[in-house]
CSV table of C-alpha atoms (C1' of nucleotides) in Angstrom, one decimal:
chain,number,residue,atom,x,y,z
L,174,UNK,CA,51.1,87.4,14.7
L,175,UNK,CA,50.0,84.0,16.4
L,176,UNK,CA,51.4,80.7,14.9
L,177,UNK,CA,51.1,76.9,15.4
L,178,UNK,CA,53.5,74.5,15.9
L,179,UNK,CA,52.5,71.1,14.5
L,180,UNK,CA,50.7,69.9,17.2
L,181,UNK,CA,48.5,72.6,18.4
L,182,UNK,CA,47.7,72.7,14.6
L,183,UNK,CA,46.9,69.2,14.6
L,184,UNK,CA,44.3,69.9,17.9
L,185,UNK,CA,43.3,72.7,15.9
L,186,UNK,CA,41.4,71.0,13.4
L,187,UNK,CA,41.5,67.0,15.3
L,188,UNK,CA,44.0,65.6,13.2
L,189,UNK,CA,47.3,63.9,14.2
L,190,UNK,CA,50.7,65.6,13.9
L,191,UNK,CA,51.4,62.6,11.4
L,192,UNK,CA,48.8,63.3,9.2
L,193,UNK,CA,49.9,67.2,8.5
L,194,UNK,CA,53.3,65.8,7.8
L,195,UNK,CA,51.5,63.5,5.4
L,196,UNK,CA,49.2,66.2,3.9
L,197,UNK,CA,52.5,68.3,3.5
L,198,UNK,CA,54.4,65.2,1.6
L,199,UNK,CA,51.5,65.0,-0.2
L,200,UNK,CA,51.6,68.4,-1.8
L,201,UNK,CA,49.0,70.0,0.2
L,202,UNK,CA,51.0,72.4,2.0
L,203,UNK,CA,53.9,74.1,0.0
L,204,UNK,CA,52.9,77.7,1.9
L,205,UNK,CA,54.5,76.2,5.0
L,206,UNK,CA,57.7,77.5,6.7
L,207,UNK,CA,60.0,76.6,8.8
L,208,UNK,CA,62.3,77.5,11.5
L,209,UNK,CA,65.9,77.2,11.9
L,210,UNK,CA,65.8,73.6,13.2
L,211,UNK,CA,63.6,72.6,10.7
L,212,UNK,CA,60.2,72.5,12.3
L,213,UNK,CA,57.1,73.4,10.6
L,214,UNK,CA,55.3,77.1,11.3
L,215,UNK,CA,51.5,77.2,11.4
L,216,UNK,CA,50.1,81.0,10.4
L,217,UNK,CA,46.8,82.1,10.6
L,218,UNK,CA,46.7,82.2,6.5
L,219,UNK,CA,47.8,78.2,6.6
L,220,UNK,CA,45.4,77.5,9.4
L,221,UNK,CA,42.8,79.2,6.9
L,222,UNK,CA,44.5,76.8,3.9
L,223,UNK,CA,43.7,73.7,6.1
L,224,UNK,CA,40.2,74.8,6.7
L,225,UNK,CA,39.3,75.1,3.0
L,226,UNK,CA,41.6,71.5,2.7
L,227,UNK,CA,39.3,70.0,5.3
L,228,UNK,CA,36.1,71.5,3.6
L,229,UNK,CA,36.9,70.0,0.4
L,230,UNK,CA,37.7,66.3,2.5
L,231,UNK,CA,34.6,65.8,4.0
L,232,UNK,CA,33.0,67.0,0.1
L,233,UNK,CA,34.5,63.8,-0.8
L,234,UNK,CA,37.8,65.0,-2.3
L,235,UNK,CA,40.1,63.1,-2.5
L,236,UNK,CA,44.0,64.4,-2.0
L,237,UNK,CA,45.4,64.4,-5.1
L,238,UNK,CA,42.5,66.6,-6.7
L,239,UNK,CA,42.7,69.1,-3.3
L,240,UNK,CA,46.7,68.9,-4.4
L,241,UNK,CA,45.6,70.2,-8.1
L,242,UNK,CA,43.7,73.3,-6.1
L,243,UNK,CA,46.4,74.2,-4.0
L,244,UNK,CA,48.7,74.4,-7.4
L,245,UNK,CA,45.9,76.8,-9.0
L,246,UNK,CA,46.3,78.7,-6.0
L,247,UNK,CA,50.1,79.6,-6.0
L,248,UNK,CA,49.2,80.5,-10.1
L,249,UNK,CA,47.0,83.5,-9.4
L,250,UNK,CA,44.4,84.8,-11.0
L,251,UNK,CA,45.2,83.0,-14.1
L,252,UNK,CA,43.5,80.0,-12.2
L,253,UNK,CA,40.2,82.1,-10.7
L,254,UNK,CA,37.8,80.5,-13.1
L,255,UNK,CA,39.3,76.8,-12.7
L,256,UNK,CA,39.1,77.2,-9.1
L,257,UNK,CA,35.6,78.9,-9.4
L,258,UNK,CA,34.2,75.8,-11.4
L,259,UNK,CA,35.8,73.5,-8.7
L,260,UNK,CA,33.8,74.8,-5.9
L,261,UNK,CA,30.3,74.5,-8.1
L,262,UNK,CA,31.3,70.9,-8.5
L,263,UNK,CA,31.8,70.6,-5.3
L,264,UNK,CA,28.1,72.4,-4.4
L,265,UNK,CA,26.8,69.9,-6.9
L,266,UNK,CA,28.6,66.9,-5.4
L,267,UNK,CA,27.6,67.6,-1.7
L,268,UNK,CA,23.9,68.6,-3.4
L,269,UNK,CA,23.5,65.1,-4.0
L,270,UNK,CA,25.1,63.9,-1.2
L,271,UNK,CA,22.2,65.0,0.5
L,272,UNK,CA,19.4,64.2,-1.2
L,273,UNK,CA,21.2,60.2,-1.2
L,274,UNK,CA,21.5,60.8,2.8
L,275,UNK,CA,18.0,61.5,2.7
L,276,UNK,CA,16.8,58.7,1.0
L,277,UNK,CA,18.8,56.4,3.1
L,278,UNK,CA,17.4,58.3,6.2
L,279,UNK,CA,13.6,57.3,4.9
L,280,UNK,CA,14.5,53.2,4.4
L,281,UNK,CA,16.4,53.7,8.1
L,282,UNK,CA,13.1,55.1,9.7
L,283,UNK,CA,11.0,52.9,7.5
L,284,UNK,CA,12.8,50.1,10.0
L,285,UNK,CA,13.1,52.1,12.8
L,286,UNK,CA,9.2,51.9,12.5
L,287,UNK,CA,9.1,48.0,12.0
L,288,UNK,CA,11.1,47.1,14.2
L,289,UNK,CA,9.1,49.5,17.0
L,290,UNK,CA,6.1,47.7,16.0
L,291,UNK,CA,7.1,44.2,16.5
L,292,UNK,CA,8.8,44.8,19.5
L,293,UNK,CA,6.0,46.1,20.9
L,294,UNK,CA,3.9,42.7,19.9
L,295,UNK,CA,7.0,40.8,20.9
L,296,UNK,CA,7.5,38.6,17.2
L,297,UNK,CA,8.7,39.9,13.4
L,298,UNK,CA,5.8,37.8,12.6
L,299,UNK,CA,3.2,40.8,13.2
L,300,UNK,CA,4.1,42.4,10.0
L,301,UNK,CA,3.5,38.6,7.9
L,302,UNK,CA,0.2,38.2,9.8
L,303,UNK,CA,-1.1,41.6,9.0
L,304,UNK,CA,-3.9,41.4,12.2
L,305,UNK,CA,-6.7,43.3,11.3
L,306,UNK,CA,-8.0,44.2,14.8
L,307,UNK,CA,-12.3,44.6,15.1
L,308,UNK,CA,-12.6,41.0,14.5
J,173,UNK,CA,7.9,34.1,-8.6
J,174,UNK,CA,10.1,36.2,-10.0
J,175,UNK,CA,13.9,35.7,-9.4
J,176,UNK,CA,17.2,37.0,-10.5
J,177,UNK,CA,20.3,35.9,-11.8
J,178,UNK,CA,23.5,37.5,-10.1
J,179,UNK,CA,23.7,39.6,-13.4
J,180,UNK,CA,20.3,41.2,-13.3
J,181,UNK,CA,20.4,41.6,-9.3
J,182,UNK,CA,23.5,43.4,-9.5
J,183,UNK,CA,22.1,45.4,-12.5
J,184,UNK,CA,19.2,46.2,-10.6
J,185,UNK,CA,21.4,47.5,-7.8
J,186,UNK,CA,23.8,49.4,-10.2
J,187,UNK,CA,26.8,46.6,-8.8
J,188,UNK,CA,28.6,43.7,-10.5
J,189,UNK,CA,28.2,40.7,-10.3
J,190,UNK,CA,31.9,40.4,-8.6
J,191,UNK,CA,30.7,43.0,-5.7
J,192,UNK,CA,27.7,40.4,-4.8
J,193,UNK,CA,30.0,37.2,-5.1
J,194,UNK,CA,32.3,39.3,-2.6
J,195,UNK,CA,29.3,40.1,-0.2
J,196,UNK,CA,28.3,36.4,-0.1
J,197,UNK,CA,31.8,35.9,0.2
J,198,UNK,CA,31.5,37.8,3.5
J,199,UNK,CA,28.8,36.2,4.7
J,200,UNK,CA,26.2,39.2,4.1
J,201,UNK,CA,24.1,36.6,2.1
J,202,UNK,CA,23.5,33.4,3.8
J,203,UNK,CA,20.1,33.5,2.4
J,204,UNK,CA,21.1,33.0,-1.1
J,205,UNK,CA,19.7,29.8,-2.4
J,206,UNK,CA,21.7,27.9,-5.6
J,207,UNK,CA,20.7,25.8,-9.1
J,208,UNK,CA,21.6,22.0,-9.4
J,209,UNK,CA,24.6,23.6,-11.2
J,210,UNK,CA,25.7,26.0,-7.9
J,211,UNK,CA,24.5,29.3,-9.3
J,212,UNK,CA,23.0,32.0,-6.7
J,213,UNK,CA,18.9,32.4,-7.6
J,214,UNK,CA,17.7,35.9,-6.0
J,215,UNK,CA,14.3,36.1,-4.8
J,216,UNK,CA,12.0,38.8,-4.3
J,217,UNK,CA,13.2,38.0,-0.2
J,218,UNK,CA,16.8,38.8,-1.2
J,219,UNK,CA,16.4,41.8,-3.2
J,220,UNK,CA,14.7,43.1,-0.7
J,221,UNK,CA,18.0,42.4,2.1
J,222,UNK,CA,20.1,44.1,-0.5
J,223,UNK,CA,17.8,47.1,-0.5
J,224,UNK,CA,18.6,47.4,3.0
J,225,UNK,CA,22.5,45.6,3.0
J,226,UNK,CA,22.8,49.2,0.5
J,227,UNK,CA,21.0,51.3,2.9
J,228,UNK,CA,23.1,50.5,5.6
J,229,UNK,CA,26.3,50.7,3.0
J,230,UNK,CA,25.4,54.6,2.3
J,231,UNK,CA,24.8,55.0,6.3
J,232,UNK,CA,28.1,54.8,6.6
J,233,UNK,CA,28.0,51.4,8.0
J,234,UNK,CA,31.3,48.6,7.3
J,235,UNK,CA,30.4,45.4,5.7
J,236,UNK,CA,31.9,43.1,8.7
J,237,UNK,CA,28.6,45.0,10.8
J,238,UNK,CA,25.9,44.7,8.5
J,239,UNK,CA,27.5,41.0,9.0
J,240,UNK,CA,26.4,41.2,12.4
J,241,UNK,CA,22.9,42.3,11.7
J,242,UNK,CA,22.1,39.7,8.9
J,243,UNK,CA,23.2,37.3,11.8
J,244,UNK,CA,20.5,38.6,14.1
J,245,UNK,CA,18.2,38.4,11.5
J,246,UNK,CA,18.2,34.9,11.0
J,247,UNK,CA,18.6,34.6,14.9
J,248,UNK,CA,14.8,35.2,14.9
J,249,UNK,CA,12.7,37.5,17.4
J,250,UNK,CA,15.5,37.0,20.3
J,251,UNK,CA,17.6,39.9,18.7
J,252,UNK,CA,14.6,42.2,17.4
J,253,UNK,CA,15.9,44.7,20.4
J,254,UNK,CA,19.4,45.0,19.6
J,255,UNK,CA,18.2,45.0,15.4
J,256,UNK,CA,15.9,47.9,16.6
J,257,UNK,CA,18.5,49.8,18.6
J,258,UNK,CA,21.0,49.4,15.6
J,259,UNK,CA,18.6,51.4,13.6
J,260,UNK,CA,18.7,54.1,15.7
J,261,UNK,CA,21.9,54.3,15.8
J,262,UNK,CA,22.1,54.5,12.2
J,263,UNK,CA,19.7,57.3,12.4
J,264,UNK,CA,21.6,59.2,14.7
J,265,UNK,CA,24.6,59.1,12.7
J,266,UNK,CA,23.0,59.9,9.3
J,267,UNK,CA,21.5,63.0,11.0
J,268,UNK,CA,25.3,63.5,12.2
J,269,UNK,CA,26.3,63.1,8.2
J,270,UNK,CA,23.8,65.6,7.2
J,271,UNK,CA,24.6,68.1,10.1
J,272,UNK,CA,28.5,68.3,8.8
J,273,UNK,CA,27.5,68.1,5.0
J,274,UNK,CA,25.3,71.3,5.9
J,275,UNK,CA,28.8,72.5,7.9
J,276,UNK,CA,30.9,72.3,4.4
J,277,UNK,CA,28.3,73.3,2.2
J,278,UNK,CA,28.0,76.8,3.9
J,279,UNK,CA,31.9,77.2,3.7
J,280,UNK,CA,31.9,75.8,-0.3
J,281,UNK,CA,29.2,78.6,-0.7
J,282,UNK,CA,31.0,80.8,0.9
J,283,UNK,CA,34.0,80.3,-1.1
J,284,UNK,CA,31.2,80.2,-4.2
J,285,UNK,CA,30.5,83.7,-4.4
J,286,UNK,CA,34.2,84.3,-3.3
J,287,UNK,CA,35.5,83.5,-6.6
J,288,UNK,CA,32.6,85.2,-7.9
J,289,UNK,CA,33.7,88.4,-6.9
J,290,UNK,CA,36.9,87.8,-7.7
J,291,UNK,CA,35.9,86.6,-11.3
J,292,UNK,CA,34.3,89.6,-11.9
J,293,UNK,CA,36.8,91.9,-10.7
J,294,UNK,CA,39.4,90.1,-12.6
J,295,UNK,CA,41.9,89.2,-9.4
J,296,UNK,CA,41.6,87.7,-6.4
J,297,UNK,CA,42.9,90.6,-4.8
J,298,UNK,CA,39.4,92.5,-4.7
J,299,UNK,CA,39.5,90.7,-1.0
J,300,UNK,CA,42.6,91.7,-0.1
J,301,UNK,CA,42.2,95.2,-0.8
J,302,UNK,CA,38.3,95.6,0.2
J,303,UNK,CA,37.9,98.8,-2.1
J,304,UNK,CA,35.2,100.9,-0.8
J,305,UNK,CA,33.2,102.6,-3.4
J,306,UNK,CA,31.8,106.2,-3.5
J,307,UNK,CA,35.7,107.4,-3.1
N,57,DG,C1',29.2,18.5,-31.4
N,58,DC,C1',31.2,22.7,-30.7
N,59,DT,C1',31.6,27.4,-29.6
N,60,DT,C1',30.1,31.2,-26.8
N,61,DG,C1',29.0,33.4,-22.8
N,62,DA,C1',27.5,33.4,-18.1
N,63,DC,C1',28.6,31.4,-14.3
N,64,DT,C1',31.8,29.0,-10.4
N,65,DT,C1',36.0,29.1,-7.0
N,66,DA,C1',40.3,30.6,-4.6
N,67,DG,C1',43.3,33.8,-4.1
N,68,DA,C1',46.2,37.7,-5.5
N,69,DG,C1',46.3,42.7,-6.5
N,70,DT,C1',44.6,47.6,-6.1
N,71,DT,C1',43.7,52.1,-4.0
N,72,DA,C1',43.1,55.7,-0.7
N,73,DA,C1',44.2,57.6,3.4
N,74,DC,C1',46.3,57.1,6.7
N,75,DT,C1',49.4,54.9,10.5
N,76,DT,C1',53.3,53.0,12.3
N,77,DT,C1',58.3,52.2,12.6
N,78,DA,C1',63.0,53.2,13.0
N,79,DA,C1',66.6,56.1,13.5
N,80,DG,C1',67.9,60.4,14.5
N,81,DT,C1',68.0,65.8,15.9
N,82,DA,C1',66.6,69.7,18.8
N,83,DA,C1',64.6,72.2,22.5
N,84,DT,C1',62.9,72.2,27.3
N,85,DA,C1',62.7,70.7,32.3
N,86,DT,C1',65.1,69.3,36.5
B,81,DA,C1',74.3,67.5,32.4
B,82,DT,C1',70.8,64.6,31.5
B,83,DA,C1',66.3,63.0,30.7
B,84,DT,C1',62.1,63.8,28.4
B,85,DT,C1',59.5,65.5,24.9
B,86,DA,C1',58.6,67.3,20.3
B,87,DC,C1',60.1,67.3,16.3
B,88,DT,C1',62.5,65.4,11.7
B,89,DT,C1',62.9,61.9,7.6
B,90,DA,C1',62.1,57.8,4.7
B,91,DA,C1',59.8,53.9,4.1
B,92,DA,C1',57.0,50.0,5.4
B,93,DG,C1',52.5,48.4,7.1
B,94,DT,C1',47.3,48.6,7.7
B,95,DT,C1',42.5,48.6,6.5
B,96,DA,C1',38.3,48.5,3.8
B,97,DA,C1',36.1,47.5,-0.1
B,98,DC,C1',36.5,46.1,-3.8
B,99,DT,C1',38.6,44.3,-8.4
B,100,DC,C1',40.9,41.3,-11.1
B,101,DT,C1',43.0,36.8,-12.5
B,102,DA,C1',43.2,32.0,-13.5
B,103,DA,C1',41.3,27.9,-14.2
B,104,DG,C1',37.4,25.6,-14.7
B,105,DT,C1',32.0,24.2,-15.2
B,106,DC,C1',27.6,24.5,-17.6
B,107,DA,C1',23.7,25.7,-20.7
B,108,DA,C1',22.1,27.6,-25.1
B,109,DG,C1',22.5,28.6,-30.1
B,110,DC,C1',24.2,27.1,-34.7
DNA sequence: GCTTGACTTAGAGTTAACTTTAAGTAATAT
DNA sequence: ATATTACTTAAAGTTAACTCTAAGTCAAGC
């Protein structure tokens, strides 16, 4: 079975070496083995771990709630319907994450329109004037 | 004309009034205009830059940029190309936003109907096993 | 006239998520 | 055998964006 050392790990998902050590002092990663010397062994099961851990990042998790997950997880099925709930949050949460990206999107074209329009009279002072043309 | 103290322009913006002191602070508000007795007065003019000051806020933007732009602004019509190209950019990377929102919303549905499974099975080990029915 | 509450300032403190540093061990390359 | 590189730890430092504190001013209500 393949494995990762730290830093093809770290390529894996472009993160630095330091940060997994910090996401594994952090709690994140108690699944992770090691070898003799005392170096950290990547599976295909953790590289699937830090997949969901990155997924619930850019949702806007923050660490010490991913932590709580990771704990349900080595529970069992006594946690399914915790974690369950977690991930609907989570659809909710990036829901609306959206719809506020969108509505910043509309004010940014809004300007991306203004500012077209001046520069192509040269002056900001087009949209105070309000030129009718035809006269 | 209608104006705003710093309490009811921060309401209005869902802020306090210590988050629009800080702004100032940062030079974000050069604009601002004061009493005899040194409080801020917002006008109609300045609730409209901290439409867009929050606009660029949720694009992801940091606070010592938007700096930068509010500096053009007041530069006049010298820096409408540069104010013009900044919006783009901001475009560009809220499309960027929304393309790895869509990214983690696929896997958080994925893992949605994951637990559903598993919920209704009773363990998580329906996806371990991958029973086959009819046998 | 005095209290209350909204405002002012400068500056210190907080929090999250790294990021760097220092000091050391282990494995690999020449 | 030695130099380089990858790794280890604990702990301090960084950055952004607030957030709070202390000490004080000012205007309105009773």
């Amino acid at each position: 079975m393949k494995t990762y050392s730290i830093t093809e790990a770290a390529e894996h998902f472009n993160m630095t070496p330091h940060t997994l050590r910090y996401y594994d002092k952090e709690g994140l990663m108690p699944f992770i083995e090691r070898t003799s010397s005392g170096r950290r062994v990547f599976k295909e099961a953790d590289m699937e771990a830090l997949k969901i851990i990155e997924c619930l990042k850019s949702s806007g998790m923050p660490i010490k709630e991913i932590k709580h997950f990771i704990e349900w997880c080595s529970e069992g099925d006594s946690t399914l319907q915790q974690r369950y709930d977690m991930f609907l949050e989570r659809k909710a949460s990036v829901e609306a994450q959206m719809e506020e990206l969108k509505k910043t999107m509309e004010v940014i074209e809004h300007k991306c329109s203004y500012y077209k329009t001046a520069l192509d009279s040269g002056t900001e002072d087009i949209h105070k004037t309000k030129k009718v043309t035809g006269f």
